[in-house]
């Protein structure tokens, strides 16, 4: 048994290095690669992807699982072992089974098409012309459907796609969570919009020089515990985090000189992801357990930092004086309250990443509804921009005029990532539930944050979440950390409390 596990770990170790290599190629594509290099880059990424597929589907891997009698991918893992080996075999078997069902040619095609489509998407977004991207998107949807058919499902083709990002979660669970959530979000939004108290957020659109935004961002990253000897901050069209090794965490943001929120909240958000990636326990580093246990849990880390801490009164009590000194010309006439309210202003808007905390999840529900329809074949690519506008009207009450502010705004579909969006909302829900537990365990946490001491926050997250990587599946981790299953009420309570104070209703 030990010998077999040792061999599987060797295979995994090689696969993890290939994954890191692919991540480096992707990181470079999104940051510094010259435009014309895209053709060659797509081939390189597809080759590495097929090498990964080759390793995981090696007949020796299958023989190993046969010998030790591992043949299902239940969340518990093989019963005769202790953690983390038990979790290791569970995750490795999931990867093996998944890949065995996918022909190598399909894996290559998807990786190549996704890389090419990302470049087309960027071109289409700049021109705000959906037609430039439509043929590539059509290919990607067809490939995603083909992939889902290979992977198999019970009721719904969307199942295996969601499962890739949020293991073991079913579309029916998402449906239930989302309908409960939107039932409560809509009246909250109405209360805010109808309040007599109006928040003026014009100061966010003053001119904030990029160099100073970066300087401030770096100081925030340092106080969050981001280690620049083990990571970098760069610029990309769409902020992201990637891990090139246990001591090489890359985060990106985008700055907008006339919109303060973009740069700083992108930085705080991605740093939340980066800290998770940087703090897996030594014993699992370099293995497939050294990754977020689900994208929902990963996103809970970024959203907890970005919103619950990064947009809180306590955080800005500590940081606003620093910001005001740095942007003396821009903010000299701005009070703390004006600033705090401006960064938290609620209003339906077109762009998801710049949405406030209340309307954000309506953006996700919009995308979820559309991708369910695309994958089931009920919605054609030709009708997608129209369907987007219709959903936007229904959920947010506004209709984007330009595709760049509508259907073309997000990179995900161009990466072939269908089933990814709902994890953002799960992240918001988990973040509020986790933070409640943190508050219970560290009663003076708000005072610590007010004093710009963010160390207790990071320590708590390391101890309760980061160190485990994917040893525990998301629902087990949630139960372990908070004593109950995922419960959207924590998020609703958090939003209601915060915005009732700001909007005085
Ligand atoms: Mg994120």
Short mmCIF file of C-alpha atoms and ligand atoms in Angstrom, two decimals:
data_model
loop_
_atom_site.label_atom_id
_atom_site.label_comp_id
_atom_site.label_asym_id
_atom_site.label_seq_id
_atom_site.Cartn_x
_atom_site.Cartn_y
_atom_site.Cartn_z
CA UNK A 1 0.00 0.00 0.00
CA UNK A 2 2.69 2.51 1.03
CA UNK A 3 4.73 1.76 -2.07
CA UNK A 4 1.68 2.32 -4.30
CA UNK A 5 0.84 5.63 -2.65
CA UNK A 6 4.48 6.66 -3.02
CA UNK A 7 4.35 6.01 -6.76
CA UNK A 8 1.11 7.88 -7.16
CA UNK A 9 2.66 10.82 -5.31
CA UNK A 10 5.59 10.76 -7.72
CA UNK A 11 3.21 10.96 -10.68
CA UNK A 12 1.29 13.75 -8.95
CA UNK A 13 4.46 15.67 -8.26
CA UNK A 14 5.32 15.62 -11.95
CA UNK A 15 1.78 16.69 -12.89
CA UNK A 16 1.91 19.61 -10.42
CA UNK A 17 5.09 20.87 -12.06
CA UNK A 18 3.46 20.66 -15.47
CA UNK A 19 0.45 22.57 -14.14
CA UNK A 20 2.76 25.27 -12.78
CA UNK A 21 4.50 25.44 -16.16
CA UNK A 22 1.15 25.89 -17.90
CA UNK A 23 0.26 28.59 -15.36
CA UNK A 24 3.47 30.44 -16.17
CA UNK A 25 2.62 30.38 -19.89
CA UNK A 26 -0.88 31.66 -19.09
CA UNK A 27 0.37 34.33 -16.68
CA UNK A 28 2.77 35.57 -19.33
CA UNK A 29 0.00 35.61 -21.94
CA UNK A 30 -2.12 37.86 -19.72
CA UNK A 31 0.68 40.20 -18.63
CA UNK A 32 3.71 40.70 -20.86
CA UNK A 33 3.40 38.53 -23.99
CA UNK A 34 3.52 40.47 -27.25
CA UNK A 35 0.22 40.30 -29.11
CA UNK A 36 1.48 38.45 -32.18
CA UNK A 37 2.82 35.55 -30.07
CA UNK A 38 -0.66 34.16 -29.45
CA UNK A 39 -0.58 31.40 -32.11
CA UNK A 40 2.61 29.84 -30.74
CA UNK A 41 1.45 30.30 -27.17
CA UNK A 42 -1.82 28.46 -27.83
CA UNK A 43 0.18 25.48 -29.17
CA UNK A 44 2.54 25.53 -26.16
CA UNK A 45 -0.30 25.59 -23.65
CA UNK A 46 -2.20 22.85 -25.47
CA UNK A 47 0.92 20.68 -25.54
CA UNK A 48 1.50 21.02 -21.79
CA UNK A 49 -2.19 20.34 -21.20
CA UNK A 50 -2.01 17.12 -23.17
CA UNK A 51 1.15 16.07 -21.30
CA UNK A 52 -0.79 16.51 -18.04
CA UNK A 53 -3.58 14.39 -19.47
CA UNK A 54 -1.09 11.73 -20.55
CA UNK A 55 0.44 11.48 -17.06
CA UNK A 56 -2.83 11.23 -15.17
CA UNK A 57 -4.28 8.63 -17.56
CA UNK A 58 -1.11 6.49 -17.57
CA UNK A 59 -2.26 2.84 -17.28
CA UNK A 60 0.05 2.50 -14.24
CA UNK A 61 -2.11 5.00 -12.38
CA UNK A 62 -5.21 2.90 -13.07
CA UNK A 63 -3.39 -0.29 -12.00
CA UNK A 64 -2.39 1.38 -8.74
CA UNK A 65 -5.99 2.28 -7.94
CA UNK A 66 -7.08 -1.28 -8.81
CA UNK A 67 -4.46 -2.76 -6.49
CA UNK A 68 -5.57 -0.70 -3.50
CA UNK A 69 -9.26 -1.03 -4.33
CA UNK A 70 -9.99 2.66 -4.85
CA UNK A 71 -12.89 2.95 -7.27
CA UNK A 72 -15.24 5.74 -6.27
CA UNK A 73 -14.91 9.47 -5.78
CA UNK A 74 -17.09 9.99 -2.73
CA UNK A 75 -16.19 13.04 -0.60
CA UNK A 76 -15.08 10.76 2.26
CA UNK A 77 -12.29 9.10 0.28
CA UNK A 78 -11.07 5.54 0.80
CA UNK A 79 -12.10 4.47 4.29
CA UNK A 80 -9.03 2.54 5.39
CA UNK A 81 -6.62 5.47 5.51
CA UNK A 82 -5.91 8.55 7.61
CA UNK A 83 -5.81 12.12 6.30
CA UNK A 84 -4.03 13.56 4.38
CA UNK A 85 -3.31 10.35 2.38
CA UNK A 86 -6.99 9.56 2.31
CA UNK A 87 -7.74 12.98 0.82
CA UNK A 88 -4.81 12.64 -1.55
CA UNK A 89 -6.19 9.40 -3.01
CA UNK A 90 -9.69 10.86 -3.24
CA UNK A 91 -8.46 13.88 -5.22
CA UNK A 92 -6.08 11.86 -7.37
CA UNK A 93 -8.79 9.35 -8.20
CA UNK A 94 -11.17 12.17 -9.15
CA UNK A 95 -8.57 13.56 -11.54
CA UNK A 96 -7.86 10.11 -12.94
CA UNK A 97 -11.51 9.23 -13.51
CA UNK A 98 -12.32 12.59 -15.00
CA UNK A 99 -9.42 12.51 -17.41
CA UNK A 100 -9.98 8.89 -18.38
CA UNK A 101 -13.37 9.95 -19.68
CA UNK A 102 -11.89 12.72 -21.84
CA UNK A 103 -10.15 11.85 -25.10
CA UNK A 104 -6.70 13.38 -25.36
CA UNK A 105 -7.64 15.09 -28.65
CA UNK A 106 -10.55 16.84 -26.94
CA UNK A 107 -8.33 18.08 -24.10
CA UNK A 108 -5.87 19.45 -26.66
CA UNK A 109 -8.62 21.07 -28.71
CA UNK A 110 -10.22 22.77 -25.70
CA UNK A 111 -6.91 24.15 -24.39
CA UNK A 112 -5.91 25.46 -27.82
CA UNK A 113 -9.32 26.92 -28.59
CA UNK A 114 -9.53 28.59 -25.17
CA UNK A 115 -6.15 30.25 -25.58
CA UNK A 116 -7.07 31.56 -29.06
CA UNK A 117 -10.53 32.61 -27.92
CA UNK A 118 -9.13 34.71 -25.09
CA UNK A 119 -7.24 36.81 -27.61
CA UNK A 120 -10.39 37.13 -29.78
CA UNK A 121 -12.44 38.05 -26.72
CA UNK A 122 -9.97 40.84 -25.84
CA UNK A 123 -10.17 42.14 -29.42
CA UNK A 124 -13.98 41.96 -29.42
CA UNK A 125 -14.21 43.68 -26.06
CA UNK A 126 -11.97 46.53 -27.17
CA UNK A 127 -14.10 46.99 -30.28
CA UNK A 128 -17.29 46.29 -28.31
CA UNK A 129 -18.33 43.95 -31.12
CA UNK A 130 -19.76 40.58 -30.13
CA UNK A 131 -19.56 39.29 -33.72
CA UNK A 132 -15.75 39.18 -33.51
CA UNK A 133 -15.96 36.73 -30.61
CA UNK A 134 -19.11 34.80 -31.55
CA UNK A 135 -17.54 32.02 -33.73
CA UNK A 136 -14.95 31.22 -31.03
CA UNK A 137 -17.57 31.23 -28.32
CA UNK A 138 -19.71 28.88 -30.37
CA UNK A 139 -16.77 26.48 -30.69
CA UNK A 140 -16.12 26.65 -26.97
CA UNK A 141 -19.74 25.94 -26.05
CA UNK A 142 -19.78 22.97 -28.40
CA UNK A 143 -16.54 21.69 -26.89
CA UNK A 144 -17.89 22.19 -23.35
CA UNK A 145 -21.01 20.20 -24.26
CA UNK A 146 -18.86 17.48 -25.80
CA UNK A 147 -16.79 17.42 -22.62
CA UNK A 148 -19.91 17.16 -20.44
CA UNK A 149 -21.19 14.27 -22.55
CA UNK A 150 -17.87 12.43 -22.12
CA UNK A 151 -17.84 13.04 -18.37
CA UNK A 152 -21.44 11.91 -17.92
CA UNK A 153 -24.23 13.18 -15.68
CA UNK A 154 -27.50 12.22 -14.05
CA UNK A 155 -29.99 14.89 -15.05
CA UNK A 156 -28.27 17.90 -16.45
CA UNK A 157 -25.35 18.53 -18.79
CA UNK A 158 -24.31 21.40 -16.52
CA UNK A 159 -23.54 18.97 -13.65
CA UNK A 160 -20.03 17.84 -14.65
CA UNK A 161 -19.08 21.39 -15.65
CA UNK A 162 -20.04 22.79 -12.24
CA UNK A 163 -18.37 19.84 -10.53
CA UNK A 164 -15.02 20.83 -12.01
CA UNK A 165 -15.05 24.09 -10.02
CA UNK A 166 -17.26 23.21 -7.07
CA UNK A 167 -16.71 19.51 -6.44
CA UNK A 168 -19.78 17.51 -5.42
CA UNK A 169 -22.15 20.45 -5.66
CA UNK A 170 -25.21 19.89 -7.86
CA UNK A 171 -27.01 22.46 -10.04
CA UNK A 172 -30.21 21.81 -8.04
CA UNK A 173 -28.43 23.01 -4.87
CA UNK A 174 -27.29 26.17 -6.66
CA UNK A 175 -30.86 26.74 -7.89
CA UNK A 176 -32.14 26.52 -4.34
CA UNK A 177 -29.45 28.77 -2.84
CA UNK A 178 -29.84 31.36 -5.61
CA UNK A 179 -33.60 31.53 -5.39
CA UNK A 180 -33.47 31.95 -1.60
CA UNK A 181 -30.82 34.62 -2.03
CA UNK A 182 -32.57 36.63 -4.73
CA UNK A 183 -35.81 36.54 -2.73
CA UNK A 184 -33.99 38.42 0.01
CA UNK A 185 -31.69 40.58 -2.10
CA UNK A 186 -34.40 42.17 -4.20
CA UNK A 187 -36.36 43.74 -1.27
CA UNK A 188 -33.09 44.86 0.31
CA UNK A 189 -32.11 46.61 -2.91
CA UNK A 190 -35.55 48.25 -3.08
CA UNK A 191 -35.18 49.55 0.49
CA UNK A 192 -31.80 51.02 -0.37
CA UNK A 193 -32.93 52.60 -3.63
CA UNK A 194 -36.04 54.08 -1.99
CA UNK A 195 -34.21 55.47 1.01
CA UNK A 196 -34.21 59.24 1.44
CA UNK A 197 -30.54 59.05 2.23
CA UNK A 198 -28.55 59.43 -0.99
CA UNK A 199 -24.89 58.51 -1.18
CA UNK A 200 -22.67 60.66 -3.35
CA UNK A 201 -19.90 58.59 -4.89
CA UNK A 202 -18.52 61.21 -7.28
CA UNK A 203 -15.22 61.44 -5.39
CA UNK A 204 -14.33 57.91 -6.61
CA UNK A 205 -14.14 59.34 -10.13
CA UNK A 206 -11.65 62.06 -9.34
CA UNK A 207 -8.16 61.76 -10.79
CA UNK A 208 -6.02 59.28 -8.80
CA UNK A 209 -2.53 59.00 -10.37
CA UNK A 210 -1.71 55.34 -11.04
CA UNK A 211 1.77 55.43 -9.50
CA UNK A 212 0.28 56.51 -6.19
CA UNK A 213 -2.50 53.94 -6.43
CA UNK A 214 0.17 51.30 -6.82
CA UNK A 215 2.19 52.66 -3.90
CA UNK A 216 -0.87 52.60 -1.66
CA UNK A 217 -1.81 49.11 -2.90
CA UNK A 218 1.61 47.76 -2.05
CA UNK A 219 1.40 49.17 1.48
CA UNK A 220 -1.98 47.46 1.93
CA UNK A 221 -0.60 44.18 0.55
CA UNK A 222 2.22 44.33 3.10
CA UNK A 223 -0.15 44.89 5.99
CA UNK A 224 -2.28 41.96 4.78
CA UNK A 225 0.81 39.75 4.98
CA UNK A 226 1.60 39.36 1.26
CA UNK A 227 5.26 38.37 1.01
CA UNK A 228 7.01 40.08 -1.92
CA UNK A 229 9.94 37.68 -1.69
CA UNK A 230 7.44 34.97 -2.66
CA UNK A 231 5.19 36.87 -5.04
CA UNK A 232 4.61 39.70 -7.48
CA UNK A 233 1.99 42.28 -8.36
CA UNK A 234 1.49 43.07 -12.06
CA UNK A 235 -1.14 44.51 -14.40
CA UNK A 236 -3.60 42.60 -16.62
CA UNK A 237 -6.88 43.27 -18.43
CA UNK A 238 -8.72 41.06 -15.96
CA UNK A 239 -7.29 40.79 -12.41
CA UNK A 240 -6.29 37.26 -11.40
CA UNK A 241 -4.06 35.19 -9.13
CA UNK A 242 -1.91 32.29 -10.19
CA UNK A 243 0.51 30.01 -8.41
CA UNK A 244 3.75 29.04 -10.08
CA UNK A 245 5.09 27.21 -7.02
CA UNK A 246 4.56 27.21 -3.26
CA UNK A 247 6.84 30.26 -3.06
CA UNK A 248 5.75 32.00 -6.23
CA UNK A 249 2.34 33.63 -6.04
CA UNK A 250 1.46 36.08 -8.81
CA UNK A 251 -1.37 38.56 -8.46
CA UNK A 252 -2.54 41.21 -10.92
CA UNK A 253 -4.83 44.19 -10.93
CA UNK A 254 -5.90 46.91 -13.34
CA UNK A 255 -5.79 50.61 -12.57
CA UNK A 256 -8.19 53.25 -13.75
CA UNK A 257 -6.94 56.75 -13.09
CA UNK A 258 -10.52 58.02 -12.91
CA UNK A 259 -12.04 55.24 -10.87
CA UNK A 260 -10.35 54.60 -7.54
CA UNK A 261 -12.14 51.34 -6.66
CA UNK A 262 -10.75 49.32 -9.58
CA UNK A 263 -7.10 49.16 -8.63
CA UNK A 264 -7.26 48.90 -4.85
CA UNK A 265 -10.13 46.46 -4.52
CA UNK A 266 -8.64 44.34 -7.30
CA UNK A 267 -5.42 44.22 -5.29
CA UNK A 268 -7.09 43.34 -1.99
CA UNK A 269 -9.29 40.73 -3.68
CA UNK A 270 -6.43 38.96 -5.46
CA UNK A 271 -4.28 39.14 -2.36
CA UNK A 272 -7.03 37.22 -0.55
CA UNK A 273 -6.64 34.46 -3.14
CA UNK A 274 -2.85 34.72 -2.96
CA UNK A 275 -2.72 34.32 0.83
CA UNK A 276 -4.74 31.10 0.57
CA UNK A 277 -2.29 29.79 -2.04
CA UNK A 278 0.74 30.86 0.02
CA UNK A 279 -0.30 29.19 3.26
CA UNK A 280 -0.99 25.54 2.58
CA UNK A 281 0.69 23.41 5.22
CA UNK A 282 4.24 22.20 4.47
CA UNK A 283 3.12 18.58 4.32
CA UNK A 284 0.87 19.09 1.29
CA UNK A 285 2.91 21.68 -0.63
CA UNK A 286 3.74 20.60 -4.17
CA UNK A 287 0.89 18.05 -4.19
CA UNK A 288 -2.61 18.22 -5.63
CA UNK A 289 -3.89 18.93 -2.12
CA UNK A 290 -2.13 22.30 -2.28
CA UNK A 291 -5.03 24.08 -3.96
CA UNK A 292 -8.29 25.63 -2.90
CA UNK A 293 -10.74 22.94 -1.98
CA UNK A 294 -13.33 24.52 -4.27
CA UNK A 295 -13.57 27.78 -6.16
CA UNK A 296 -16.35 28.86 -3.80
CA UNK A 297 -14.01 28.49 -0.84
CA UNK A 298 -11.23 30.20 -2.80
CA UNK A 299 -13.51 33.11 -3.58
CA UNK A 300 -14.57 33.31 0.06
CA UNK A 301 -10.99 34.24 0.85
CA UNK A 302 -10.81 37.01 -1.72
CA UNK A 303 -14.25 38.41 -0.95
CA UNK A 304 -13.71 38.31 2.81
CA UNK A 305 -10.65 40.53 2.40
CA UNK A 306 -12.03 42.71 -0.38
CA UNK A 307 -15.45 43.42 1.09
CA UNK A 308 -15.95 42.38 4.67
CA UNK A 309 -12.59 43.82 5.67
CA UNK A 310 -11.53 46.01 2.72
CA UNK A 311 -14.78 47.97 2.54
CA UNK A 312 -15.33 48.14 6.28
CA UNK A 313 -15.34 51.15 8.56
CA UNK A 314 -12.65 49.59 10.74
CA UNK A 315 -10.25 49.06 7.84
CA UNK A 316 -10.60 52.61 6.56
CA UNK A 317 -10.37 54.05 10.06
CA UNK A 318 -6.80 52.76 9.86
CA UNK A 319 -6.13 53.44 6.17
CA UNK A 320 -7.97 56.64 5.29
CA UNK A 321 -5.45 58.97 7.00
CA UNK A 322 -2.66 57.27 5.04
CA UNK A 323 -4.63 57.57 1.79
CA UNK A 324 -5.43 61.20 2.48
CA UNK A 325 -1.75 62.04 2.99
CA UNK A 326 -0.82 60.26 -0.24
CA UNK A 327 -3.58 61.87 -2.32
CA UNK A 328 -3.46 65.22 -0.52
CA UNK A 329 -4.63 67.21 -3.58
CA UNK A 330 -7.47 64.84 -4.44
CA UNK A 331 -8.94 64.20 -1.00
CA UNK A 332 -8.27 67.39 0.99
CA UNK A 333 -11.99 68.30 1.12
CA UNK A 334 -13.24 64.73 1.68
CA UNK A 335 -14.35 63.51 5.11
CA UNK A 336 -14.00 59.95 6.37
CA UNK A 337 -17.77 59.39 6.16
CA UNK A 338 -18.01 60.73 2.61
CA UNK A 339 -15.21 58.41 1.54
CA UNK A 340 -16.54 55.35 3.38
CA UNK A 341 -20.01 55.82 1.94
CA UNK A 342 -18.69 56.50 -1.56
CA UNK A 343 -16.73 53.22 -1.76
CA UNK A 344 -19.87 51.40 -0.56
CA UNK A 345 -22.45 53.18 -2.70
CA UNK A 346 -25.16 50.83 -3.97
CA UNK A 347 -26.61 51.22 -7.44
CA UNK A 348 -27.35 48.80 -10.26
CA UNK A 349 -24.48 48.98 -12.74
CA UNK A 350 -23.34 47.11 -15.83
CA UNK A 351 -19.93 45.77 -14.85
CA UNK A 352 -19.79 42.87 -12.40
CA UNK A 353 -16.28 43.43 -11.05
CA UNK A 354 -17.16 46.99 -10.16
CA UNK A 355 -20.56 46.14 -8.68
CA UNK A 356 -21.40 46.92 -5.06
CA UNK A 357 -21.91 44.11 -2.56
CA UNK A 358 -25.71 44.15 -2.82
CA UNK A 359 -26.11 43.97 -6.60
CA UNK A 360 -23.03 41.80 -7.22
CA UNK A 361 -24.84 38.51 -6.82
CA UNK A 362 -27.57 39.57 -9.24
CA UNK A 363 -24.80 39.82 -11.86
CA UNK A 364 -23.86 36.24 -11.05
CA UNK A 365 -27.44 34.98 -11.21
CA UNK A 366 -27.71 36.62 -14.65
CA UNK A 367 -24.65 34.73 -15.96
CA UNK A 368 -25.71 31.50 -14.30
CA UNK A 369 -29.16 31.63 -15.93
CA UNK A 370 -27.63 32.27 -19.35
CA UNK A 371 -24.93 29.63 -19.21
CA UNK A 372 -27.41 27.02 -18.05
CA UNK A 373 -29.42 27.82 -21.18
CA UNK A 374 -26.37 27.83 -23.45
CA UNK A 375 -25.18 24.46 -22.18
CA UNK A 376 -28.62 22.89 -22.39
CA UNK A 377 -28.90 24.07 -26.00
CA UNK A 378 -31.94 26.28 -25.33
CA UNK A 379 -30.10 29.49 -26.14
CA UNK A 380 -28.08 30.08 -29.31
CA UNK A 381 -24.94 32.19 -29.51
CA UNK A 382 -26.69 34.52 -31.97
CA UNK A 383 -29.37 35.29 -29.39
CA UNK A 384 -26.97 35.67 -26.45
CA UNK A 385 -26.44 39.48 -26.54
CA UNK A 386 -30.21 39.97 -26.64
CA UNK A 387 -30.78 37.45 -23.83
CA UNK A 388 -28.11 39.25 -21.79
CA UNK A 389 -29.94 42.56 -22.12
CA UNK A 390 -33.25 40.94 -21.21
CA UNK A 391 -31.81 39.29 -18.07
CA UNK A 392 -30.10 42.53 -17.10
CA UNK A 393 -33.40 44.38 -17.36
CA UNK A 394 -35.13 41.73 -15.27
CA UNK A 395 -32.52 41.43 -12.52
CA UNK A 396 -30.84 44.83 -12.38
CA UNK A 397 -33.41 47.04 -14.03
CA UNK A 398 -30.89 48.44 -16.52
CA UNK A 399 -29.86 47.55 -20.08
CA UNK A 400 -26.28 47.92 -21.34
CA UNK A 401 -25.99 49.73 -24.64
CA UNK A 402 -22.58 48.36 -25.52
CA UNK A 403 -21.54 44.69 -25.61
CA UNK A 404 -18.30 45.60 -23.84
CA UNK A 405 -20.42 46.54 -20.83
CA UNK A 406 -22.67 43.54 -21.30
CA UNK A 407 -22.01 40.13 -22.75
CA UNK A 408 -18.31 40.80 -23.49
CA UNK A 409 -17.24 42.08 -20.08
CA UNK A 410 -15.98 38.83 -18.53
CA UNK A 411 -13.09 36.64 -19.62
CA UNK A 412 -14.50 33.36 -18.27
CA UNK A 413 -16.46 32.03 -21.22
CA UNK A 414 -13.50 32.75 -23.48
CA UNK A 415 -11.46 30.42 -21.27
CA UNK A 416 -14.07 27.71 -21.78
CA UNK A 417 -15.03 28.13 -18.12
CA UNK A 418 -18.73 27.27 -18.00
CA UNK A 419 -19.95 26.39 -14.51
CA UNK A 420 -17.48 28.81 -12.92
CA UNK A 421 -19.67 31.88 -12.24
CA UNK A 422 -21.88 30.46 -9.45
CA UNK A 423 -18.76 29.90 -7.33
CA UNK A 424 -18.45 33.68 -6.95
CA UNK A 425 -21.74 33.89 -5.11
CA UNK A 426 -20.89 30.83 -3.04
CA UNK A 427 -17.71 32.68 -2.10
CA UNK A 428 -19.70 35.67 -0.85
CA UNK A 429 -21.93 33.42 1.21
CA UNK A 430 -19.05 31.45 2.72
CA UNK A 431 -17.12 34.63 3.48
CA UNK A 432 -19.90 36.06 5.68
CA UNK A 433 -20.34 32.76 7.49
CA UNK A 434 -16.59 32.42 8.10
CA UNK A 435 -16.30 35.99 9.30
CA UNK A 436 -19.06 35.44 11.84
CA UNK A 437 -17.06 32.54 13.28
CA UNK A 438 -13.92 34.67 13.31
CA UNK A 439 -15.76 37.40 15.23
CA UNK A 440 -17.02 34.86 17.74
CA UNK A 441 -13.54 33.53 18.32
CA UNK A 442 -11.72 36.89 18.28
CA UNK A 443 -14.14 39.35 19.93
CA UNK A 444 -11.81 42.35 19.53
CA UNK A 445 -11.10 41.70 15.84
CA UNK A 446 -12.66 45.02 14.76
CA UNK A 447 -10.38 46.93 17.16
CA UNK A 448 -7.36 45.10 15.77
CA UNK A 449 -8.35 46.05 12.22
CA UNK A 450 -8.91 49.68 13.28
CA UNK A 451 -5.31 49.71 14.46
CA UNK A 452 -4.18 48.34 11.09
CA UNK A 453 -3.26 45.08 12.72
CA UNK A 454 -4.47 42.52 10.18
CA UNK A 455 -2.32 39.73 11.53
CA UNK A 456 -5.07 38.13 13.67
CA UNK A 457 -7.27 37.91 10.56
CA UNK A 458 -4.59 36.13 8.56
CA UNK A 459 -3.68 33.85 11.50
CA UNK A 460 -7.30 32.79 11.89
CA UNK A 461 -7.67 32.10 8.17
CA UNK A 462 -4.40 30.15 8.06
CA UNK A 463 -5.36 28.09 11.07
CA UNK A 464 -8.95 27.37 10.04
CA UNK A 465 -8.85 27.32 6.26
CA UNK A 466 -5.59 27.89 4.40
CA UNK A 467 -3.44 25.16 5.91
CA UNK A 468 -5.83 22.39 4.84
CA UNK A 469 -5.81 23.08 1.09
CA UNK A 470 -8.22 20.51 -0.28
CA UNK A 471 -7.89 17.98 2.52
CA UNK A 472 -11.53 18.69 3.44
CA UNK A 473 -14.20 19.12 0.74
CA UNK A 474 -15.97 22.50 0.89
CA UNK A 475 -19.04 21.37 2.84
CA UNK A 476 -16.94 19.48 5.42
CA UNK A 477 -14.66 22.48 5.83
CA UNK A 478 -17.62 24.81 6.32
CA UNK A 479 -19.07 22.51 8.96
CA UNK A 480 -15.72 22.18 10.70
CA UNK A 481 -15.08 25.94 10.75
CA UNK A 482 -18.55 27.27 11.48
CA UNK A 483 -20.41 24.34 13.04
CA UNK A 484 -23.07 24.34 10.33
CA UNK A 485 -23.66 23.86 6.63
CA UNK A 486 -23.58 26.73 4.16
CA UNK A 487 -26.28 29.16 5.27
CA UNK A 488 -27.03 32.26 3.12
CA UNK A 489 -28.64 34.03 6.10
CA UNK A 490 -25.23 35.12 7.40
CA UNK A 491 -24.57 37.01 4.21
CA UNK A 492 -28.01 38.61 4.18
CA UNK A 493 -27.62 39.63 7.85
CA UNK A 494 -24.21 41.11 7.12
CA UNK A 495 -25.51 43.13 4.14
CA UNK A 496 -28.64 44.28 5.96
CA UNK A 497 -26.69 45.46 9.01
CA UNK A 498 -24.09 47.30 6.97
CA UNK A 499 -26.40 49.01 4.50
CA UNK A 500 -29.11 49.84 7.00
CA UNK A 501 -26.52 51.99 8.75
CA UNK A 502 -25.28 53.63 5.57
CA UNK A 503 -28.69 54.19 3.97
CA UNK A 504 -30.54 54.84 7.24
CA UNK A 505 -33.63 52.72 6.69
MG1 LIG B 1 -11.69 35.96 -7.39
#
